[in-house]
Coordinates of C-alpha atoms in Angstrom, one line a residue:
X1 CA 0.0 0.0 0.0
X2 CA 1.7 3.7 -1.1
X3 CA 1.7 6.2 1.5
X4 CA -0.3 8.5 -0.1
X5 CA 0.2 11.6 2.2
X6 CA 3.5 11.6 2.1
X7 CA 3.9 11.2 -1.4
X8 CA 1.0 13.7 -1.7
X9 CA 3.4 16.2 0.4
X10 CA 6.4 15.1 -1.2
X11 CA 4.8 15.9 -5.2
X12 CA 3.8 19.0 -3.8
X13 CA 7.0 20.3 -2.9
X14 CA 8.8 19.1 -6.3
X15 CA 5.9 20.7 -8.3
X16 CA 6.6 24.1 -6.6
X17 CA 9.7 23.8 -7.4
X18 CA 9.2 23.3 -11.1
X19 CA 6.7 25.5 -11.0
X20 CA 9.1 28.1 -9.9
X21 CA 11.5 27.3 -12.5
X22 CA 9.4 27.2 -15.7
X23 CA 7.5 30.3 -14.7
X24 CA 10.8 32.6 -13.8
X25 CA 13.9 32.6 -15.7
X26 CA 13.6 29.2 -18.1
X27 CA 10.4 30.8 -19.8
X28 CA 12.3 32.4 -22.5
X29 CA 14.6 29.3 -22.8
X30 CA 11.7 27.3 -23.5
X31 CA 10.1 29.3 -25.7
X32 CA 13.0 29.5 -28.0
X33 CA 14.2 26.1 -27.6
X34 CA 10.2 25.0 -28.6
X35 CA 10.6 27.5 -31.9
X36 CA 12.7 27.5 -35.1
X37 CA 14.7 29.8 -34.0
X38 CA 18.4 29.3 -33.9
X39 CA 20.4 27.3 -30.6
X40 CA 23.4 26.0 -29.4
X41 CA 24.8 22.6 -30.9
X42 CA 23.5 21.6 -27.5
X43 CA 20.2 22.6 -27.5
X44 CA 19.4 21.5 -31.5
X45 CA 20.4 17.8 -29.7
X46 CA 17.4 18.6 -27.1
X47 CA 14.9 19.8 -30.0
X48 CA 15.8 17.2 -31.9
X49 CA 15.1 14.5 -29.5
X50 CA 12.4 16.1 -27.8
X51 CA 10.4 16.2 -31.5
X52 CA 11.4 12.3 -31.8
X53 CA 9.7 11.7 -28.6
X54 CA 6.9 13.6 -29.6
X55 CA 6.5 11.8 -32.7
X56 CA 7.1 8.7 -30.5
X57 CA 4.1 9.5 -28.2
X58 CA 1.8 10.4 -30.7
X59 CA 2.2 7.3 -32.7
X60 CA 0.5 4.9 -29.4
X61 CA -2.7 7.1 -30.4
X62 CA -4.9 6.5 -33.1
X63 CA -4.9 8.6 -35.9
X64 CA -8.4 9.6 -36.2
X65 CA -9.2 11.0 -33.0
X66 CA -12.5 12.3 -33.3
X67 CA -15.0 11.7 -30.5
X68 CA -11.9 11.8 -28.2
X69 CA -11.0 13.4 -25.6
X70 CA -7.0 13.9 -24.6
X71 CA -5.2 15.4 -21.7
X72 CA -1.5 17.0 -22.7
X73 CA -0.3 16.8 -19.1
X74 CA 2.5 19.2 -19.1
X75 CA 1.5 20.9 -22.4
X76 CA 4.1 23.1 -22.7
X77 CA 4.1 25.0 -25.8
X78 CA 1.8 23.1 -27.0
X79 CA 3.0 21.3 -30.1
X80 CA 2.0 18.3 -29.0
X81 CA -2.2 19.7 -28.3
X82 CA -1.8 21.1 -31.9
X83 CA -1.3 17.9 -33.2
X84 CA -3.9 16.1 -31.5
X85 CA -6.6 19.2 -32.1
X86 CA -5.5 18.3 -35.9
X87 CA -6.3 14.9 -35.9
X88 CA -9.5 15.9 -34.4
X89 CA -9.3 15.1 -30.5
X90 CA -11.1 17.2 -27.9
X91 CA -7.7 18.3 -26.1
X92 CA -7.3 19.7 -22.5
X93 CA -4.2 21.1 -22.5
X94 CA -2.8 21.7 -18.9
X95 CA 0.9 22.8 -17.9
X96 CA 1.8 24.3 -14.5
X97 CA 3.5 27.3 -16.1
X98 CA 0.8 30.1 -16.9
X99 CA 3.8 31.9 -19.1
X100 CA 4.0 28.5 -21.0
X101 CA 0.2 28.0 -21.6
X102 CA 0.2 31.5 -23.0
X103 CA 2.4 30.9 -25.5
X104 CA 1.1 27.8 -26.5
X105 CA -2.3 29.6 -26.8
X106 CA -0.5 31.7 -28.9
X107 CA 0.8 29.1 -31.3
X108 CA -1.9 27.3 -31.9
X109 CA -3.5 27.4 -35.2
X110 CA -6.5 29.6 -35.5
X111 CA -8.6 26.7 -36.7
X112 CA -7.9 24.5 -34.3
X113 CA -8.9 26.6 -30.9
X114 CA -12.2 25.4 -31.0
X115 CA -10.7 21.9 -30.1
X116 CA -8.1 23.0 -27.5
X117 CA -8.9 24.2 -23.7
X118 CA -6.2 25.4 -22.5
X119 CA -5.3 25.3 -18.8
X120 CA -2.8 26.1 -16.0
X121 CA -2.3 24.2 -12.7
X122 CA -1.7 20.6 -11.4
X123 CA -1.9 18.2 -14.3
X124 CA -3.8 15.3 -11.7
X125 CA -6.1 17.4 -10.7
X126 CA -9.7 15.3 -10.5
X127 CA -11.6 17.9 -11.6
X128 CA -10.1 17.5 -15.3
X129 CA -12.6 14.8 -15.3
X130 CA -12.3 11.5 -18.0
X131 CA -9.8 11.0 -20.8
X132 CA -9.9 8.5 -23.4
X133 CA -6.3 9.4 -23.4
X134 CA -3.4 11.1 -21.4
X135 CA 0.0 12.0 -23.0
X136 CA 2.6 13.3 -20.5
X137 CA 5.8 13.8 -22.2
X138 CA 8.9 14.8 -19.8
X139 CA 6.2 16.4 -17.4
X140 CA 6.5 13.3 -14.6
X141 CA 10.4 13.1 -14.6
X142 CA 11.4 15.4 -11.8
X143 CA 9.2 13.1 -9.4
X144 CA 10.9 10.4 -7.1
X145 CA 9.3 6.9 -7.8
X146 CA 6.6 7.1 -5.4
X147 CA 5.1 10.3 -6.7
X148 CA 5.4 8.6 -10.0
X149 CA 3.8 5.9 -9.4
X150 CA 0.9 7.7 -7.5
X151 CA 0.7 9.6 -10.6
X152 CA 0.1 6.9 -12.7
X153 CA -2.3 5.3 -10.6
X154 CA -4.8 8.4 -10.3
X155 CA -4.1 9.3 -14.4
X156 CA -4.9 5.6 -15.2
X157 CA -7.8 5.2 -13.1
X158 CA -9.7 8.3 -15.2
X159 CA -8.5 7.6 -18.8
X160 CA -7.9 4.3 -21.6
X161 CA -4.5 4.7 -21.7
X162 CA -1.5 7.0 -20.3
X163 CA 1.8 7.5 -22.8
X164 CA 4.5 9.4 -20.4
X165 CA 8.4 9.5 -20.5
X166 CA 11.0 9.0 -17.6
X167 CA 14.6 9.7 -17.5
X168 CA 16.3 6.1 -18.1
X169 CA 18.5 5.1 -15.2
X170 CA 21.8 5.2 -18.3
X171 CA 25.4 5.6 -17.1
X172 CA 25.0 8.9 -18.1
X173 CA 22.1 10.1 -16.6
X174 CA 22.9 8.3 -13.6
X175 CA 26.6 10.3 -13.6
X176 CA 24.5 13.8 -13.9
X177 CA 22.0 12.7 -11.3
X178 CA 25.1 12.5 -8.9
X179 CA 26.8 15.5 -9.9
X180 CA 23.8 17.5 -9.6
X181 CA 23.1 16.2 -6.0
X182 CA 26.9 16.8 -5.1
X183 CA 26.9 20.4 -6.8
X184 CA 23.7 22.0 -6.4
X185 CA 22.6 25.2 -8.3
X186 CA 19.8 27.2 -7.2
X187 CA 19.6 28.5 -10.3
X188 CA 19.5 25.6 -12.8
X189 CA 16.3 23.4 -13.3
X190 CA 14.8 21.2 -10.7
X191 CA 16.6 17.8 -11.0
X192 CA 15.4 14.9 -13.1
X193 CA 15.4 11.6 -11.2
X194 CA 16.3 8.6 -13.8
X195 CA 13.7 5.5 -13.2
X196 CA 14.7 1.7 -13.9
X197 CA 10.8 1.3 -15.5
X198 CA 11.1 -2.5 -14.7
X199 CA 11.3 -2.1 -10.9
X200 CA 8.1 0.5 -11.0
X201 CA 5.0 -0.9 -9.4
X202 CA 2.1 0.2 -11.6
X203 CA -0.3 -2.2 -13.4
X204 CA -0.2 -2.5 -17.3
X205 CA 2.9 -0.7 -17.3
X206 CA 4.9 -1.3 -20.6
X207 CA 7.5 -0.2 -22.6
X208 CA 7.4 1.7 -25.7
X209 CA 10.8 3.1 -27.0
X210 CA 13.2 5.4 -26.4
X211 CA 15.0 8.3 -27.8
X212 CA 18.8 9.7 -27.3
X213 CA 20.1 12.5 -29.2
X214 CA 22.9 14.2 -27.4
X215 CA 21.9 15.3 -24.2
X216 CA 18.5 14.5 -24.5
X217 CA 17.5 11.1 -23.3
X218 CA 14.1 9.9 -22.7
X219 CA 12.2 7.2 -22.7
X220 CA 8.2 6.2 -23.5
X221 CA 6.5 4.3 -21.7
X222 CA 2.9 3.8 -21.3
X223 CA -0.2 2.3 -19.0
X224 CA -3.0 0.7 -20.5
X225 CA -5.2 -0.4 -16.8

């Protein structure tokens, strides 16, 4: 049985933290990163993967997505809502940043608002009601595995079938992890925690792919209860 207060404190404290983050100085970083605007060798390796994981995602759900409705947990920008307003879905697009949400507002296609709400605030919040899916790409990987898994368990419970990432527990990431908790900066972003998805406890849990370009590395997994 998960100790659900604690982990309710403990997601609490890490979502005010990224909170903090992607609403002060990283909104600009994001917004450019998220654009076709020129970046750092560096950074084109994090667009680059981060539009292969997108792609990823999007391929677990149908292509015809009319009649369904879809929560974009973390939306971001909102490339990801655009898509899914394209192919038809009734999207609820939530991210914790309010800076964020208003630039993916202001991307969206005109056509496509109709098909979009947008949101800001806590992504497992019950009062987003039923999904027929939930896509939460690189929103859930700042959480330590009991968050995660609580996560999973209240998305799960309200929708068909939950497509998320984790940071994979590599060499790599693993060497980062360390470094970070050894050298902490207040003023980088919050720190991911990698997950070994085979040691997670949630039902229907299964693995999709995963993408490394540079230093992005991600990987899809998803929940079908």
């Amino acid at each position: 049985m998960r100790d659900t207060a604690t982990s309710s404190a403990s997601y609490d404290a890490t979502r005010l933290r990224v909170a903090s983050y992607f609403d002060g100085t990283a909104t600009r970083v994001w917004e450019r990163l998220t654009s076709d605007a020129p970046v750092s060798r560096v950074r084109q390796t994090v667009r680059e993967g981060r539009d292969a994981m997108r792609a990823m995602m999007l391929a677990q759900l149908p292509d015809d997505l009319r009649g369904a409705r879809v929560l974009d947990a973390g939306c971001g920008t909102g490339a990801a809502s655009a898509e899914l307003a394209a192919r038809g879905a009734d999207v609820v697009a939530i991210d914790i940043s309010p800076k964020l949400v208003e630039i993916a507002e202001t991307r969206l296609p005109k056509g496509l608002a109709g098909n979009v709400t947008f949101a800001s605030g806590d992504m497992l919040a019950e009062g987003l009601g039923r999904f027929d899916h939930v896509i939460a790409m690189d929103s859930l990987i700042y959480y330590a595995q009991p968050d995660l898994e609580a996560a999973l368990d209240g998305l799960s419970a309200r929708a068909g079938q939950v497509v998320f990432t984790v940071a994979p527990r590599t060499p790599l990431l693993m060497a980062m992890w360390n470094a970070g908790k050894i050298f902490p900066r207040s003023d980088r972003s919050p720190t991911m925690i990698p997950h070994d998805w085979r040691r997670m406890n949630v039902t229907g849990l299964g693995r999709v792919g995963r993408v490394s370009r540079g230093f992005y590395i991600s990987e899809c997994l998803k929940v079908r209860p």
